[in-house]
PDB file of C-alpha atoms in Angstrom:
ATOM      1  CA  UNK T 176    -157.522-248.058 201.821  1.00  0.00           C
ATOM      2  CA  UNK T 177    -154.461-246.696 202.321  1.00  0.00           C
ATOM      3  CA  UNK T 178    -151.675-245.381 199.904  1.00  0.00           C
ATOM      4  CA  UNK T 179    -148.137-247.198 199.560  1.00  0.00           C
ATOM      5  CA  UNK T 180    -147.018-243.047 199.312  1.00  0.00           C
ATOM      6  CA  UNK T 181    -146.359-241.364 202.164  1.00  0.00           C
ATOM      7  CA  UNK T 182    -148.181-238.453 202.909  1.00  0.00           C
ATOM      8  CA  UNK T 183    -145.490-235.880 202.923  1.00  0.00           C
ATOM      9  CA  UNK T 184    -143.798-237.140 199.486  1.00  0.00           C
ATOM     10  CA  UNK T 185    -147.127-236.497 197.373  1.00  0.00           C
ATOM     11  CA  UNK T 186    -147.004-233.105 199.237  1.00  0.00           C
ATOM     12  CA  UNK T 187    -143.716-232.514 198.147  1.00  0.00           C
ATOM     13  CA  UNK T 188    -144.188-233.678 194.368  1.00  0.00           C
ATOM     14  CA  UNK T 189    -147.600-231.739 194.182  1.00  0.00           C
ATOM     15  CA  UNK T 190    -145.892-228.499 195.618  1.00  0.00           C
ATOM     16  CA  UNK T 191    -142.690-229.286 193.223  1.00  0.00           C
ATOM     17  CA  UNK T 192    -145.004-229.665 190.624  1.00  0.00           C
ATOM     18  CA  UNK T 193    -146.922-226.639 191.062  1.00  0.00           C
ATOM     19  CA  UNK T 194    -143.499-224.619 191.548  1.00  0.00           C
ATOM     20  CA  UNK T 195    -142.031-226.060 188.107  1.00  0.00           C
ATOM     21  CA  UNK T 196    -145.430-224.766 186.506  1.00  0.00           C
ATOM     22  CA  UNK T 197    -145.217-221.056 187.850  1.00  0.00           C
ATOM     23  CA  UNK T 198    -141.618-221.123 187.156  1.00  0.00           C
ATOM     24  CA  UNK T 199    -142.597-221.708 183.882  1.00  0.00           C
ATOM     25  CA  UNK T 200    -145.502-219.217 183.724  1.00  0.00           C
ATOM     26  CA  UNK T 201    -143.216-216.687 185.490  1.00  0.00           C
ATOM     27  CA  UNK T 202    -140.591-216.587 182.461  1.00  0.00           C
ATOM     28  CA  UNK T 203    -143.370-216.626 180.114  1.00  0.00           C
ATOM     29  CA  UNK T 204    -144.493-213.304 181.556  1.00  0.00           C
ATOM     30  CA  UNK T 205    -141.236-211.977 181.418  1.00  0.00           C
ATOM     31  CA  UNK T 206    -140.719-212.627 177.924  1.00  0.00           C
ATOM     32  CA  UNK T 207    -143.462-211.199 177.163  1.00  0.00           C
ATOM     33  CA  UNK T 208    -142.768-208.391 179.341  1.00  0.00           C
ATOM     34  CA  UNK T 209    -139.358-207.863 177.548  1.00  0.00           C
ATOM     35  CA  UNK T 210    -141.341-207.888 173.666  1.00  0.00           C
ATOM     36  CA  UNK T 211    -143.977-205.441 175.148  1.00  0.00           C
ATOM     37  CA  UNK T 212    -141.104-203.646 176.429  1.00  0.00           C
ATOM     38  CA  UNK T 213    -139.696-203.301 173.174  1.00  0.00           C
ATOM     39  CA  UNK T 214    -142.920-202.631 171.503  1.00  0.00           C
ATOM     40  CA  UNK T 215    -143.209-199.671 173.178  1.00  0.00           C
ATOM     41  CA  UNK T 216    -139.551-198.949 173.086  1.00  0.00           C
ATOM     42  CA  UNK T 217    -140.149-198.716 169.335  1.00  0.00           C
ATOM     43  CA  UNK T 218    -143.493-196.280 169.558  1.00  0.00           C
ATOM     44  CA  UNK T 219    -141.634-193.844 171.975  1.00  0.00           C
ATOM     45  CA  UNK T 220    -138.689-193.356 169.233  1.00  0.00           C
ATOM     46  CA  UNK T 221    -141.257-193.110 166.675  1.00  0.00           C
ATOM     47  CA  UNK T 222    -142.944-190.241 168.529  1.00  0.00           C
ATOM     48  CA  UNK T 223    -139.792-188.415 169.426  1.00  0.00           C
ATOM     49  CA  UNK T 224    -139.508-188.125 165.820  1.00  0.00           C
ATOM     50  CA  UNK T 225    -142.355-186.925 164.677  1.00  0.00           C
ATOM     51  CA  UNK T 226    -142.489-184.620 167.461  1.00  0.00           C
ATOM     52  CA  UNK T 227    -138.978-183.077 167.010  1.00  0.00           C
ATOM     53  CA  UNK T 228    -140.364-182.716 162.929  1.00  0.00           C
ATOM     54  CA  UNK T 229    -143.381-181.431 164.420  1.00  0.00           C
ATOM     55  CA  UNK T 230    -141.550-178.488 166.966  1.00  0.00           C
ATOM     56  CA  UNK T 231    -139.620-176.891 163.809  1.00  0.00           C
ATOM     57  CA  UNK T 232    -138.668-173.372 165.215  1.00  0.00           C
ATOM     58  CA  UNK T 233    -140.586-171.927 162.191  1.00  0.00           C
ATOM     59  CA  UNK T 234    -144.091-173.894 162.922  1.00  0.00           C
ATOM     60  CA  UNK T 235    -143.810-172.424 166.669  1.00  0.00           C
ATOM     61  CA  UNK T 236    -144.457-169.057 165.375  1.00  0.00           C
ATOM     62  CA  UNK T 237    -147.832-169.936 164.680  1.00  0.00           C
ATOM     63  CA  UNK T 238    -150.812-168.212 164.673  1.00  0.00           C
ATOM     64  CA  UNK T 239    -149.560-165.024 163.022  1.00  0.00           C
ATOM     65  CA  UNK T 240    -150.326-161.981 164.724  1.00  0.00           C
ATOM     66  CA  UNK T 241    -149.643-159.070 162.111  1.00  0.00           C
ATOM     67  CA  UNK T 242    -149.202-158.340 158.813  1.00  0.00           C
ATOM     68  CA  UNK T 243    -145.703-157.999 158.303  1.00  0.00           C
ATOM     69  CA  UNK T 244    -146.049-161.781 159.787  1.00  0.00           C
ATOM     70  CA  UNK T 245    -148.224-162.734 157.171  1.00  0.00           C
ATOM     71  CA  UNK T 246    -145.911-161.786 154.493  1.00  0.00           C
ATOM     72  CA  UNK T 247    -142.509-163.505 156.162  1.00  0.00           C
ATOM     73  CA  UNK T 248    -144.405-166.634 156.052  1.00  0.00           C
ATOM     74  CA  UNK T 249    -145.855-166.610 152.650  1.00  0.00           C
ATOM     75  CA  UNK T 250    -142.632-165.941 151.620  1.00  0.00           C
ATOM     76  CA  UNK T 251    -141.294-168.860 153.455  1.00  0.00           C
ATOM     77  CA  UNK T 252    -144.185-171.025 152.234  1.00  0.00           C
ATOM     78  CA  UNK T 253    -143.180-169.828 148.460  1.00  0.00           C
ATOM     79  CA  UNK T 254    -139.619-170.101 148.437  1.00  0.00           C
ATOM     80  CA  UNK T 255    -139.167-172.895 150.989  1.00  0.00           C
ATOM     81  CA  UNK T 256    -140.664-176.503 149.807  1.00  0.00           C
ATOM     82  CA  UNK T 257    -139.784-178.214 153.411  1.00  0.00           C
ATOM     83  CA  UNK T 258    -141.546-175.662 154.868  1.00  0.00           C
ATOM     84  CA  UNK T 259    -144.756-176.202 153.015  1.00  0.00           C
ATOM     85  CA  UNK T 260    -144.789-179.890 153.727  1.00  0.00           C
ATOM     86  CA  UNK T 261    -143.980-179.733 157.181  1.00  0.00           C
ATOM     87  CA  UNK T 262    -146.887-176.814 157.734  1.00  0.00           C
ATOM     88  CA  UNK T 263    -149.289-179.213 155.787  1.00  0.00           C
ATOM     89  CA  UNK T 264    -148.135-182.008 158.122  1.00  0.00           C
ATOM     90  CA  UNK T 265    -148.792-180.460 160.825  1.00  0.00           C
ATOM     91  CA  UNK T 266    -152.275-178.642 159.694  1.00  0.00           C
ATOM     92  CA  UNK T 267    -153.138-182.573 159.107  1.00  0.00           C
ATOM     93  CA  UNK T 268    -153.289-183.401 162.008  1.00  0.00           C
ATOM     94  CA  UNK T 269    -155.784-180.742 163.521  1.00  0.00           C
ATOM     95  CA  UNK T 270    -159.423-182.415 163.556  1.00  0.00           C
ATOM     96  CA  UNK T 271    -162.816-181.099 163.914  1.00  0.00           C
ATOM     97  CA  UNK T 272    -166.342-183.268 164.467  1.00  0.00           C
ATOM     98  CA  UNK T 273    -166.808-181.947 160.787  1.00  0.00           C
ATOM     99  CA  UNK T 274    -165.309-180.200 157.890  1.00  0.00           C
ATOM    100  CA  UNK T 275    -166.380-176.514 158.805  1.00  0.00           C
ATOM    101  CA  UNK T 276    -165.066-177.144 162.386  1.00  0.00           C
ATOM    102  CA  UNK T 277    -161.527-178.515 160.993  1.00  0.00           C
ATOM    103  CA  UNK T 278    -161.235-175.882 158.825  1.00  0.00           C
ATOM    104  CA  UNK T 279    -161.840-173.071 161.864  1.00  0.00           C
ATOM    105  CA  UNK T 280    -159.795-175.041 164.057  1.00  0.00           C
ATOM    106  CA  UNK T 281    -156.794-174.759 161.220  1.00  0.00           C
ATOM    107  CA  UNK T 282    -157.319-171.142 160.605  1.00  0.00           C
ATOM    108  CA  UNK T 283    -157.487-170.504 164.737  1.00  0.00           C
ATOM    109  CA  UNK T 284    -153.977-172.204 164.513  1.00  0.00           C
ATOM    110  CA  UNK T 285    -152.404-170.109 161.376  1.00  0.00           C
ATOM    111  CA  UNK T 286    -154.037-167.189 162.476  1.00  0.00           C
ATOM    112  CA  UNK T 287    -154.345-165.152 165.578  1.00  0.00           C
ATOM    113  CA  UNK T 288    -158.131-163.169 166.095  1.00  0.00           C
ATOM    114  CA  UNK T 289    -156.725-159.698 165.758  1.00  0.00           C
ATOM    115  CA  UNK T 290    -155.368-160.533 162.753  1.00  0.00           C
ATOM    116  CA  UNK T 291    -158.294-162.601 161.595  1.00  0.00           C
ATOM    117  CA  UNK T 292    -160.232-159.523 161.718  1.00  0.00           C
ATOM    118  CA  UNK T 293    -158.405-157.282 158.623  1.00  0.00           C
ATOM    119  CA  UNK T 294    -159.346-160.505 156.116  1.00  0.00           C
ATOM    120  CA  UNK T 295    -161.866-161.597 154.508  1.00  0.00           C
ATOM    121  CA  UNK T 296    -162.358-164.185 151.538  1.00  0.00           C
ATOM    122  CA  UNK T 297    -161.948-161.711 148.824  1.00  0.00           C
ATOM    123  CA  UNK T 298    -160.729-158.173 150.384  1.00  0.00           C
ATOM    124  CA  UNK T 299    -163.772-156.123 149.352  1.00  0.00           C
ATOM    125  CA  UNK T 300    -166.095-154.013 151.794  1.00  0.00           C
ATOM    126  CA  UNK T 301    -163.539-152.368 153.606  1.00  0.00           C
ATOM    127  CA  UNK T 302    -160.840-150.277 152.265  1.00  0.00           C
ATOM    128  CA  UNK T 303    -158.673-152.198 155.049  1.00  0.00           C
ATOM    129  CA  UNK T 304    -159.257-155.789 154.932  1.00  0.00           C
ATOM    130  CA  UNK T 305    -157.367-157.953 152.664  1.00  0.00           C
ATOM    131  CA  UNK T 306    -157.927-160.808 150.496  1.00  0.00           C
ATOM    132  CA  UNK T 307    -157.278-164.607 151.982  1.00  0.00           C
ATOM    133  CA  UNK T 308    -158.235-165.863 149.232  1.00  0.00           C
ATOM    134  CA  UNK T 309    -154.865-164.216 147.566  1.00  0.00           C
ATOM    135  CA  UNK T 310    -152.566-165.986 150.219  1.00  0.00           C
ATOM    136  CA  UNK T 311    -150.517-169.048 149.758  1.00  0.00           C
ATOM    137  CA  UNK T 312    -151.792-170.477 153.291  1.00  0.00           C
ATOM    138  CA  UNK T 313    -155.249-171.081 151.797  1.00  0.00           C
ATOM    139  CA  UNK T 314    -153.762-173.318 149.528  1.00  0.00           C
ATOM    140  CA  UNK T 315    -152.305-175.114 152.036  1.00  0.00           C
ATOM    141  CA  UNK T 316    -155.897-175.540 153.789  1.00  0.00           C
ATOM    142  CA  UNK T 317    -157.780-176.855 150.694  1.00  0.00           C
ATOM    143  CA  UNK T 318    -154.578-179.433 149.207  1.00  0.00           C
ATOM    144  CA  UNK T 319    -155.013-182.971 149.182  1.00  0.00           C
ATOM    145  CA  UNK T 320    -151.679-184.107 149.358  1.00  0.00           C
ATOM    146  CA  UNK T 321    -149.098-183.612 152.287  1.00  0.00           C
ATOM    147  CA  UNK T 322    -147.094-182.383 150.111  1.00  0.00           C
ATOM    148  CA  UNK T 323    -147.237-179.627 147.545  1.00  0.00           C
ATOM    149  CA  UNK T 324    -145.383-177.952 144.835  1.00  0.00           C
TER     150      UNK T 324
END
């Protein structure tokens, strides 16, 4: 049997058809092309953010080398509240697989290996070494909250 259409005219309607249907899948795409766009338009000014808290001039002069370094920033840490939070902030965000590792990891950031070397927990043994647990930063290690008082 033969069809009343001709040939060519079904062609045409399927192939107009088809066209009207990626049209429409094509703006589909782009609109959601233009809210993923924005999505991540959002997350990269979120992340500028944190990262220009994060690069305080202050928190780039970590790990402390000397002494004398040692005592600049405890003095920071105990007259400067800002400082505090944003040096717990940032000590927040260094992991380890488990709690002994995080806490070496945080110390290998605050404090340099020659330094490292004239502490110890309570500054006994050695007429030399000095006591951590004295210093400000090892509160900063062991508090809960990002930000303390």
């Amino acid at each position: 049997m033969v069809s009343s259409t001709p040939y060519f005219i079904s062609s045409i309607s399927f192939l107009t058809g088809s066209y009207d249907k990626a049209l429409s899948k094509l703006k589909q795409a782009e609109e959601e092309s233009d809210i993923q766009t924005a999505d991540e338009g959002e997350t990269m000014k979120r992340k500028r953010k944190y990262s220009s808290e994060d690069n305080d001039e202050w928190i780039s002069n970590f790990p402390l080398h000397s002494l004398d370094d040692v005592t600049a920033a405890e003095d920071k840490l105990e007259n400067d509240a800002a400082a505090r939070k944003k040096l717990v902030k940032k000590m927040s965000m260094i992991r380890g697989s488990t709690l002994d590792s995080t806490v070496r990891r945080i110390l290998t950031f605050l404090i340099g290996s020659s330094l490292a070397t004239k502490f110890n927990w309570l500054g006994r043994g050695h007429a030399d070494k000095k006591a951590f647990s004295n210093l400000l930063l090892k509160d900063l290690i062991f508090s809960k909250n990002s930000e303390v008082e």
